[in-house]
Amino acid sequence: DTGVSQDPRHKITKRGQNVTFRCDPISEHNRLYWYRQTLGQGPEFLTYFQNEAQLEKSRLLSDRFSAERPKGSFSTLEIQRTEQGDSAMYLCASSLVSFPRRPSYEQYFGPGTRLTVT
Amino acid sequence: GIQVEQSPPDLILQEGANSTLRCNFSDSVNNLQWFHQNPWGQLINLFYIPSGTKQNGRLSATTVATERYSLLYISSSQTTDSGVYFCAVDVGWWDTDKLIFGTGTRLQVFP
């Protein structure tokens, strides 16, 4: 089992460009989450998927952000028309949720994609 | 929303010392996890501990859910323990389990 992977690990882009990040969860995990972490802060929740369905989006996820998980496996996070305020570490996590559902499940994080917008 | 506060914000230790990190949360939680974020940004799972006590080597954790706090104990600290320690809680029920992270404790261990 290889854990959660993310690609790329680093991305430098100019303001106004579009960027896309990829996350591959732990293979048997059915739930996938995106978080964002700015310097000196803890990660903040952005959105999550149960299989291919996007079930919740944070208010932090503006219209310029879109996330997909088309086949219920890997996920992509796209940022359009990047702004300097988008510079952050973007973290992906996954968990295995079974039914009947227990209250909560352990989440495992990938290494993150560090975005710098110049 | 729920508030998650960690103390102390910064901790400087010499190798071999012991330490206790605290996490206070303002509402009932379904899940509590402790993470170590290494200098490269990777969040490493330490404990999944919504209640009770667990131990893993030099680390142990205790969560007293009724009093809304959790403690992380690090014994015989090593330089590799340096980094930021986060606790994170989940307050959701059936359809959400997003984690709310605390403010973090930055630990520096010197030889």
mmCIF file with all atom_site columns, N, CA, C and O in Angstrom, chain A residues 30-70:
data_model
loop_
_atom_site.group_PDB
_atom_site.id
_atom_site.type_symbol
_atom_site.label_atom_id
_atom_site.label_alt_id
_atom_site.label_comp_id
_atom_site.label_asym_id
_atom_site.label_entity_id
_atom_site.label_seq_id
_atom_site.pdbx_PDB_ins_code
_atom_site.Cartn_x
_atom_site.Cartn_y
_atom_site.Cartn_z
_atom_site.occupancy
_atom_site.B_iso_or_equiv
_atom_site.pdbx_formal_charge
_atom_site.auth_seq_id
_atom_site.auth_comp_id
_atom_site.auth_asym_id
_atom_site.auth_atom_id
_atom_site.pdbx_PDB_model_num
ATOM 1   N N  . ASN A 1 30 ? -12.753 5.181  -0.079  1.00 0.00 ? 30 ASN A N  1
ATOM 2   C CA . ASN A 1 30 ? -13.844 5.701  -0.883  1.00 0.00 ? 30 ASN A CA 1
ATOM 3   C C  . ASN A 1 30 ? -14.123 7.181  -0.637  1.00 0.00 ? 30 ASN A C  1
ATOM 4   O O  . ASN A 1 30 ? -14.900 7.802  -1.352  1.00 0.00 ? 30 ASN A O  1
ATOM 5   N N  . ARG A 1 31 ? -13.474 7.763  0.365   1.00 0.00 ? 31 ARG A N  1
ATOM 6   C CA . ARG A 1 31 ? -13.711 9.174  0.648   1.00 0.00 ? 31 ARG A CA 1
ATOM 7   C C  . ARG A 1 31 ? -12.405 9.938  0.439   1.00 0.00 ? 31 ARG A C  1
ATOM 8   O O  . ARG A 1 31 ? -11.336 9.485  0.861   1.00 0.00 ? 31 ARG A O  1
ATOM 9   N N  . LEU A 1 32 ? -12.517 11.093 -0.228  1.00 0.00 ? 32 LEU A N  1
ATOM 10  C CA . LEU A 1 32 ? -11.336 11.890 -0.572  1.00 0.00 ? 32 LEU A CA 1
ATOM 11  C C  . LEU A 1 32 ? -11.606 13.345 -0.219  1.00 0.00 ? 32 LEU A C  1
ATOM 12  O O  . LEU A 1 32 ? -12.689 13.863 -0.506  1.00 0.00 ? 32 LEU A O  1
ATOM 13  N N  . TYR A 1 33 ? -10.623 14.006 0.386   1.00 0.00 ? 33 TYR A N  1
ATOM 14  C CA . TYR A 1 33 ? -10.775 15.368 0.890   1.00 0.00 ? 33 TYR A CA 1
ATOM 15  C C  . TYR A 1 33 ? -9.663  16.260 0.318   1.00 0.00 ? 33 TYR A C  1
ATOM 16  O O  . TYR A 1 33 ? -8.540  15.808 0.099   1.00 0.00 ? 33 TYR A O  1
ATOM 17  N N  . TRP A 1 34 ? -9.993  17.526 0.152   1.00 0.00 ? 34 TRP A N  1
ATOM 18  C CA . TRP A 1 34 ? -8.991  18.541 -0.169  1.00 0.00 ? 34 TRP A CA 1
ATOM 19  C C  . TRP A 1 34 ? -8.977  19.575 0.957   1.00 0.00 ? 34 TRP A C  1
ATOM 20  O O  . TRP A 1 34 ? -10.025 20.023 1.428   1.00 0.00 ? 34 TRP A O  1
ATOM 21  N N  . TYR A 1 35 ? -7.743  19.951 1.342   1.00 0.00 ? 35 TYR A N  1
ATOM 22  C CA . TYR A 1 35 ? -7.524  20.997 2.343   1.00 0.00 ? 35 TYR A CA 1
ATOM 23  C C  . TYR A 1 35 ? -6.507  21.988 1.782   1.00 0.00 ? 35 TYR A C  1
ATOM 24  O O  . TYR A 1 35 ? -5.716  21.655 0.908   1.00 0.00 ? 35 TYR A O  1
ATOM 25  N N  . ARG A 1 36 ? -6.504  23.182 2.338   1.00 0.00 ? 36 ARG A N  1
ATOM 26  C CA . ARG A 1 36 ? -5.517  24.195 1.966   1.00 0.00 ? 36 ARG A CA 1
ATOM 27  C C  . ARG A 1 36 ? -4.841  24.694 3.237   1.00 0.00 ? 36 ARG A C  1
ATOM 28  O O  . ARG A 1 36 ? -5.508  24.921 4.261   1.00 0.00 ? 36 ARG A O  1
ATOM 29  N N  . GLN A 1 37 ? -3.528  24.886 3.156   1.00 0.00 ? 37 GLN A N  1
ATOM 30  C CA . GLN A 1 37 ? -2.773  25.344 4.309   1.00 0.00 ? 37 GLN A CA 1
ATOM 31  C C  . GLN A 1 37 ? -1.900  26.520 3.904   1.00 0.00 ? 37 GLN A C  1
ATOM 32  O O  . GLN A 1 37 ? -1.049  26.395 3.018   1.00 0.00 ? 37 GLN A O  1
ATOM 33  N N  . THR A 1 38 ? -2.116  27.659 4.535   1.00 0.00 ? 38 THR A N  1
ATOM 34  C CA . THR A 1 38 ? -1.264  28.831 4.314   1.00 0.00 ? 38 THR A CA 1
ATOM 35  C C  . THR A 1 38 ? -0.212  28.893 5.408   1.00 0.00 ? 38 THR A C  1
ATOM 36  O O  . THR A 1 38 ? -0.336  28.249 6.456   1.00 0.00 ? 38 THR A O  1
ATOM 37  N N  . LEU A 1 39 ? 0.808   29.687 5.168   1.00 0.00 ? 39 LEU A N  1
ATOM 38  C CA . LEU A 1 39 ? 1.973   29.719 6.034   1.00 0.00 ? 39 LEU A CA 1
ATOM 39  C C  . LEU A 1 39 ? 1.610   30.054 7.476   1.00 0.00 ? 39 LEU A C  1
ATOM 40  O O  . LEU A 1 39 ? 0.909   31.040 7.729   1.00 0.00 ? 39 LEU A O  1
ATOM 41  N N  . GLY A 1 40 ? 2.040   29.201 8.391   1.00 0.00 ? 40 GLY A N  1
ATOM 42  C CA . GLY A 1 40 ? 1.818   29.452 9.807   1.00 0.00 ? 40 GLY A CA 1
ATOM 43  C C  . GLY A 1 40 ? 0.452   29.063 10.327  1.00 0.00 ? 40 GLY A C  1
ATOM 44  O O  . GLY A 1 40 ? 0.152   29.276 11.509  1.00 0.00 ? 40 GLY A O  1
ATOM 45  N N  . GLN A 1 41 ? -0.381  28.502 9.470   1.00 0.00 ? 41 GLN A N  1
ATOM 46  C CA . GLN A 1 41 ? -1.727  28.117 9.864   1.00 0.00 ? 41 GLN A CA 1
ATOM 47  C C  . GLN A 1 41 ? -1.911  26.606 9.753   1.00 0.00 ? 41 GLN A C  1
ATOM 48  O O  . GLN A 1 41 ? -1.128  25.925 9.088   1.00 0.00 ? 41 GLN A O  1
ATOM 49  N N  . GLY A 1 42 ? -2.973  26.110 10.387  1.00 0.00 ? 42 GLY A N  1
ATOM 50  C CA . GLY A 1 42 ? -3.335  24.722 10.195  1.00 0.00 ? 42 GLY A CA 1
ATOM 51  C C  . GLY A 1 42 ? -4.113  24.551 8.899   1.00 0.00 ? 42 GLY A C  1
ATOM 52  O O  . GLY A 1 42 ? -4.641  25.526 8.344   1.00 0.00 ? 42 GLY A O  1
ATOM 53  N N  . PRO A 1 43 ? -4.198  23.345 8.385   1.00 0.00 ? 43 PRO A N  1
ATOM 54  C CA . PRO A 1 43 ? -4.979  23.103 7.161   1.00 0.00 ? 43 PRO A CA 1
ATOM 55  C C  . PRO A 1 43 ? -6.449  23.465 7.360   1.00 0.00 ? 43 PRO A C  1
ATOM 56  O O  . PRO A 1 43 ? -6.996  23.331 8.458   1.00 0.00 ? 43 PRO A O  1
ATOM 57  N N  . GLU A 1 44 ? -7.077  23.926 6.262   1.00 0.00 ? 44 GLU A N  1
ATOM 58  C CA . GLU A 1 44 ? -8.503  24.264 6.268   1.00 0.00 ? 44 GLU A CA 1
ATOM 59  C C  . GLU A 1 44 ? -9.211  23.424 5.211   1.00 0.00 ? 44 GLU A C  1
ATOM 60  O O  . GLU A 1 44 ? -8.733  23.299 4.083   1.00 0.00 ? 44 GLU A O  1
ATOM 61  N N  . PHE A 1 45 ? -10.359 22.922 5.571   1.00 0.00 ? 45 PHE A N  1
ATOM 62  C CA . PHE A 1 45 ? -11.148 22.063 4.698   1.00 0.00 ? 45 PHE A CA 1
ATOM 63  C C  . PHE A 1 45 ? -11.635 22.838 3.488   1.00 0.00 ? 45 PHE A C  1
ATOM 64  O O  . PHE A 1 45 ? -12.122 23.972 3.600   1.00 0.00 ? 45 PHE A O  1
ATOM 65  N N  . LEU A 1 46 ? -11.550 22.203 2.289   1.00 0.00 ? 46 LEU A N  1
ATOM 66  C CA . LEU A 1 46 ? -12.081 22.793 1.062   1.00 0.00 ? 46 LEU A CA 1
ATOM 67  C C  . LEU A 1 46 ? -13.306 22.034 0.546   1.00 0.00 ? 46 LEU A C  1
ATOM 68  O O  . LEU A 1 46 ? -14.356 22.624 0.290   1.00 0.00 ? 46 LEU A O  1
ATOM 69  N N  . THR A 1 47 ? -13.153 20.709 0.365   1.00 0.00 ? 47 THR A N  1
ATOM 70  C CA . THR A 1 47 ? -14.236 19.920 -0.203  1.00 0.00 ? 47 THR A CA 1
ATOM 71  C C  . THR A 1 47 ? -13.949 18.450 0.033   1.00 0.00 ? 47 THR A C  1
ATOM 72  O O  . THR A 1 47 ? -12.832 18.076 0.392   1.00 0.00 ? 47 THR A O  1
ATOM 73  N N  . TYR A 1 48 ? -14.994 17.608 -0.142  1.00 0.00 ? 48 TYR A N  1
ATOM 74  C CA . TYR A 1 48 ? -14.740 16.182 -0.072  1.00 0.00 ? 48 TYR A CA 1
ATOM 75  C C  . TYR A 1 48 ? -15.686 15.404 -0.977  1.00 0.00 ? 48 TYR A C  1
ATOM 76  O O  . TYR A 1 48 ? -16.761 15.890 -1.355  1.00 0.00 ? 48 TYR A O  1
ATOM 77  N N  . PHE A 1 49 ? -15.277 14.202 -1.336  1.00 0.00 ? 49 PHE A N  1
ATOM 78  C CA . PHE A 1 49 ? -16.009 13.300 -2.215  1.00 0.00 ? 49 PHE A CA 1
ATOM 79  C C  . PHE A 1 49 ? -16.269 11.980 -1.496  1.00 0.00 ? 49 PHE A C  1
ATOM 80  O O  . PHE A 1 49 ? -15.398 11.464 -0.798  1.00 0.00 ? 49 PHE A O  1
ATOM 81  N N  . GLN A 1 50 ? -17.439 11.450 -1.733  1.00 0.00 ? 50 GLN A N  1
ATOM 82  C CA . GLN A 1 50 ? -17.758 10.076 -1.382  1.00 0.00 ? 50 GLN A CA 1
ATOM 83  C C  . GLN A 1 50 ? -17.872 9.361  -2.726  1.00 0.00 ? 50 GLN A C  1
ATOM 84  O O  . GLN A 1 50 ? -18.794 9.632  -3.493  1.00 0.00 ? 50 GLN A O  1
ATOM 85  N N  . ASN A 1 51 ? -16.897 8.481  -3.018  1.00 0.00 ? 51 ASN A N  1
ATOM 86  C CA . ASN A 1 51 ? -16.768 7.915  -4.367  1.00 0.00 ? 51 ASN A CA 1
ATOM 87  C C  . ASN A 1 51 ? -16.686 9.070  -5.367  1.00 0.00 ? 51 ASN A C  1
ATOM 88  O O  . ASN A 1 51 ? -15.831 9.933  -5.215  1.00 0.00 ? 51 ASN A O  1
ATOM 89  N N  . GLU A 1 52 ? -17.553 9.152  -6.374  1.00 0.00 ? 52 GLU A N  1
ATOM 90  C CA . GLU A 1 52 ? -17.443 10.232 -7.360  1.00 0.00 ? 52 GLU A CA 1
ATOM 91  C C  . GLU A 1 52 ? -18.300 11.432 -7.014  1.00 0.00 ? 52 GLU A C  1
ATOM 92  O O  . GLU A 1 52 ? -18.236 12.461 -7.704  1.00 0.00 ? 52 GLU A O  1
ATOM 93  N N  . ALA A 1 53 ? -19.099 11.358 -5.971  1.00 0.00 ? 53 ALA A N  1
ATOM 94  C CA . ALA A 1 53 ? -20.013 12.446 -5.621  1.00 0.00 ? 53 ALA A CA 1
ATOM 95  C C  . ALA A 1 53 ? -19.332 13.462 -4.701  1.00 0.00 ? 53 ALA A C  1
ATOM 96  O O  . ALA A 1 53 ? -18.782 13.105 -3.651  1.00 0.00 ? 53 ALA A O  1
ATOM 97  N N  . GLN A 1 54 ? -19.411 14.734 -5.108  1.00 0.00 ? 54 GLN A N  1
ATOM 98  C CA . GLN A 1 54 ? -18.890 15.810 -4.274  1.00 0.00 ? 54 GLN A CA 1
ATOM 99  C C  . GLN A 1 54 ? -19.976 16.193 -3.283  1.00 0.00 ? 54 GLN A C  1
ATOM 100 O O  . GLN A 1 54 ? -21.028 16.720 -3.668  1.00 0.00 ? 54 GLN A O  1
ATOM 101 N N  . LEU A 1 55 ? -19.749 15.947 -1.994  1.00 0.00 ? 55 LEU A N  1
ATOM 102 C CA . LEU A 1 55 ? -20.805 16.067 -1.000  1.00 0.00 ? 55 LEU A CA 1
ATOM 103 C C  . LEU A 1 55 ? -20.790 17.380 -0.235  1.00 0.00 ? 55 LEU A C  1
ATOM 104 O O  . LEU A 1 55 ? -21.812 17.768 0.340   1.00 0.00 ? 55 LEU A O  1
ATOM 105 N N  . GLU A 1 56 ? -19.671 18.042 -0.154  1.00 0.00 ? 56 GLU A N  1
ATOM 106 C CA . GLU A 1 56 ? -19.624 19.297 0.594   1.00 0.00 ? 56 GLU A CA 1
ATOM 107 C C  . GLU A 1 56 ? -18.511 20.177 0.052   1.00 0.00 ? 56 GLU A C  1
ATOM 108 O O  . GLU A 1 56 ? -17.444 19.682 -0.320  1.00 0.00 ? 56 GLU A O  1
ATOM 109 N N  . LYS A 1 57 ? -18.797 21.476 -0.009  1.00 0.00 ? 57 LYS A N  1
ATOM 110 C CA . LYS A 1 57 ? -17.801 22.462 -0.417  1.00 0.00 ? 57 LYS A CA 1
ATOM 111 C C  . LYS A 1 57 ? -17.762 23.576 0.618   1.00 0.00 ? 57 LYS A C  1
ATOM 112 O O  . LYS A 1 57 ? -18.794 24.084 1.042   1.00 0.00 ? 57 LYS A O  1
ATOM 113 N N  . SER A 1 58 ? -16.558 23.975 0.975   1.00 0.00 ? 58 SER A N  1
ATOM 114 C CA . SER A 1 58 ? -16.383 25.062 1.917   1.00 0.00 ? 58 SER A CA 1
ATOM 115 C C  . SER A 1 58 ? -16.630 26.402 1.227   1.00 0.00 ? 58 SER A C  1
ATOM 116 O O  . SER A 1 58 ? -16.501 26.526 0.004   1.00 0.00 ? 58 SER A O  1
ATOM 117 N N  . ARG A 1 59 ? -16.937 27.412 2.040   1.00 0.00 ? 59 ARG A N  1
ATOM 118 C CA . ARG A 1 59 ? -17.059 28.764 1.502   1.00 0.00 ? 59 ARG A CA 1
ATOM 119 C C  . ARG A 1 59 ? -15.715 29.266 0.968   1.00 0.00 ? 59 ARG A C  1
ATOM 120 O O  . ARG A 1 59 ? -15.659 30.222 0.198   1.00 0.00 ? 59 ARG A O  1
ATOM 121 N N  . LEU A 1 60 ? -14.623 28.613 1.396   1.00 0.00 ? 60 LEU A N  1
ATOM 122 C CA . LEU A 1 60 ? -13.298 28.995 0.897   1.00 0.00 ? 60 LEU A CA 1
ATOM 123 C C  . LEU A 1 60 ? -13.147 28.668 -0.587  1.00 0.00 ? 60 LEU A C  1
ATOM 124 O O  . LEU A 1 60 ? -12.292 29.240 -1.276  1.00 0.00 ? 60 LEU A O  1
ATOM 125 N N  . LEU A 1 61 ? -13.963 27.745 -1.077  1.00 0.00 ? 61 LEU A N  1
ATOM 126 C CA . LEU A 1 61 ? -13.848 27.296 -2.457  1.00 0.00 ? 61 LEU A CA 1
ATOM 127 C C  . LEU A 1 61 ? -14.637 28.244 -3.360  1.00 0.00 ? 61 LEU A C  1
ATOM 128 O O  . LEU A 1 61 ? -15.841 28.063 -3.586  1.00 0.00 ? 61 LEU A O  1
ATOM 129 N N  . SER A 1 62 ? -13.925 29.252 -3.888  1.00 0.00 ? 62 SER A N  1
ATOM 130 C CA . SER A 1 62 ? -14.604 30.238 -4.725  1.00 0.00 ? 62 SER A CA 1
ATOM 131 C C  . SER A 1 62 ? -14.940 29.632 -6.083  1.00 0.00 ? 62 SER A C  1
ATOM 132 O O  . SER A 1 62 ? -14.585 28.491 -6.385  1.00 0.00 ? 62 SER A O  1
ATOM 133 N N  . ASP A 1 63 ? -15.611 30.433 -6.918  1.00 0.00 ? 63 ASP A N  1
ATOM 134 C CA . ASP A 1 63 ? -16.016 29.964 -8.245  1.00 0.00 ? 63 ASP A CA 1
ATOM 135 C C  . ASP A 1 63 ? -14.822 29.639 -9.128  1.00 0.00 ? 63 ASP A C  1
ATOM 136 O O  . ASP A 1 63 ? -14.962 28.946 -10.133 1.00 0.00 ? 63 ASP A O  1
ATOM 137 N N  . ARG A 1 64 ? -13.652 30.133 -8.772  1.00 0.00 ? 64 ARG A N  1
ATOM 138 C CA . ARG A 1 64 ? -12.461 29.850 -9.583  1.00 0.00 ? 64 ARG A CA 1
ATOM 139 C C  . ARG A 1 64 ? -11.913 28.446 -9.314  1.00 0.00 ? 64 ARG A C  1
ATOM 140 O O  . ARG A 1 64 ? -11.052 27.970 -10.038 1.00 0.00 ? 64 ARG A O  1
ATOM 141 N N  . PHE A 1 65 ? -12.405 27.812 -8.274  1.00 0.00 ? 65 PHE A N  1
ATOM 142 C CA . PHE A 1 65 ? -11.927 26.481 -7.889  1.00 0.00 ? 65 PHE A CA 1
ATOM 143 C C  . PHE A 1 65 ? -12.949 25.436 -8.339  1.00 0.00 ? 65 PHE A C  1
ATOM 144 O O  . PHE A 1 65 ? -14.155 25.616 -8.153  1.00 0.00 ? 65 PHE A O  1
ATOM 145 N N  . SER A 1 66 ? -12.453 24.342 -8.894  1.00 0.00 ? 66 SER A N  1
ATOM 146 C CA . SER A 1 66 ? -13.333 23.223 -9.198  1.00 0.00 ? 66 SER A CA 1
ATOM 147 C C  . SER A 1 66 ? -12.593 21.927 -8.924  1.00 0.00 ? 66 SER A C  1
ATOM 148 O O  . SER A 1 66 ? -11.392 21.813 -9.181  1.00 0.00 ? 66 SER A O  1
ATOM 149 N N  . ALA A 1 67 ? -13.304 20.969 -8.363  1.00 0.00 ? 67 ALA A N  1
ATOM 150 C CA . ALA A 1 67 ? -12.723 19.676 -8.048  1.00 0.00 ? 67 ALA A CA 1
ATOM 151 C C  . ALA A 1 67 ? -13.584 18.589 -8.651  1.00 0.00 ? 67 ALA A C  1
ATOM 152 O O  . ALA A 1 67 ? -14.812 18.722 -8.718  1.00 0.00 ? 67 ALA A O  1
ATOM 153 N N  . GLU A 1 68 ? -12.915 17.530 -9.094  1.00 0.00 ? 68 GLU A N  1
ATOM 154 C CA . GLU A 1 68 ? -13.620 16.395 -9.682  1.00 0.00 ? 68 GLU A CA 1
ATOM 155 C C  . GLU A 1 68 ? -13.012 15.097 -9.185  1.00 0.00 ? 68 GLU A C  1
ATOM 156 O O  . GLU A 1 68 ? -11.829 15.046 -8.833  1.00 0.00 ? 68 GLU A O  1
ATOM 157 N N  . ARG A 1 69 ? -13.833 14.078 -9.234  1.00 0.00 ? 69 ARG A N  1
ATOM 158 C CA . ARG A 1 69 ? -13.358 12.721 -8.963  1.00 0.00 ? 69 ARG A CA 1
ATOM 159 C C  . ARG A 1 69 ? -14.163 11.799 -9.875  1.00 0.00 ? 69 ARG A C  1
ATOM 160 O O  . ARG A 1 69 ? -15.051 11.080 -9.435  1.00 0.00 ? 69 ARG A O  1
ATOM 161 N N  . PRO A 1 70 ? -13.873 11.827 -11.169 1.00 0.00 ? 70 PRO A N  1
ATOM 162 C CA . PRO A 1 70 ? -14.756 11.268 -12.192 1.00 0.00 ? 70 PRO A CA 1
ATOM 163 C C  . PRO A 1 70 ? -15.053 9.774  -12.062 1.00 0.00 ? 70 PRO A C  1
ATOM 164 O O  . PRO A 1 70 ? -16.141 9.345  -12.369 1.00 0.00 ? 70 PRO A O  1
#
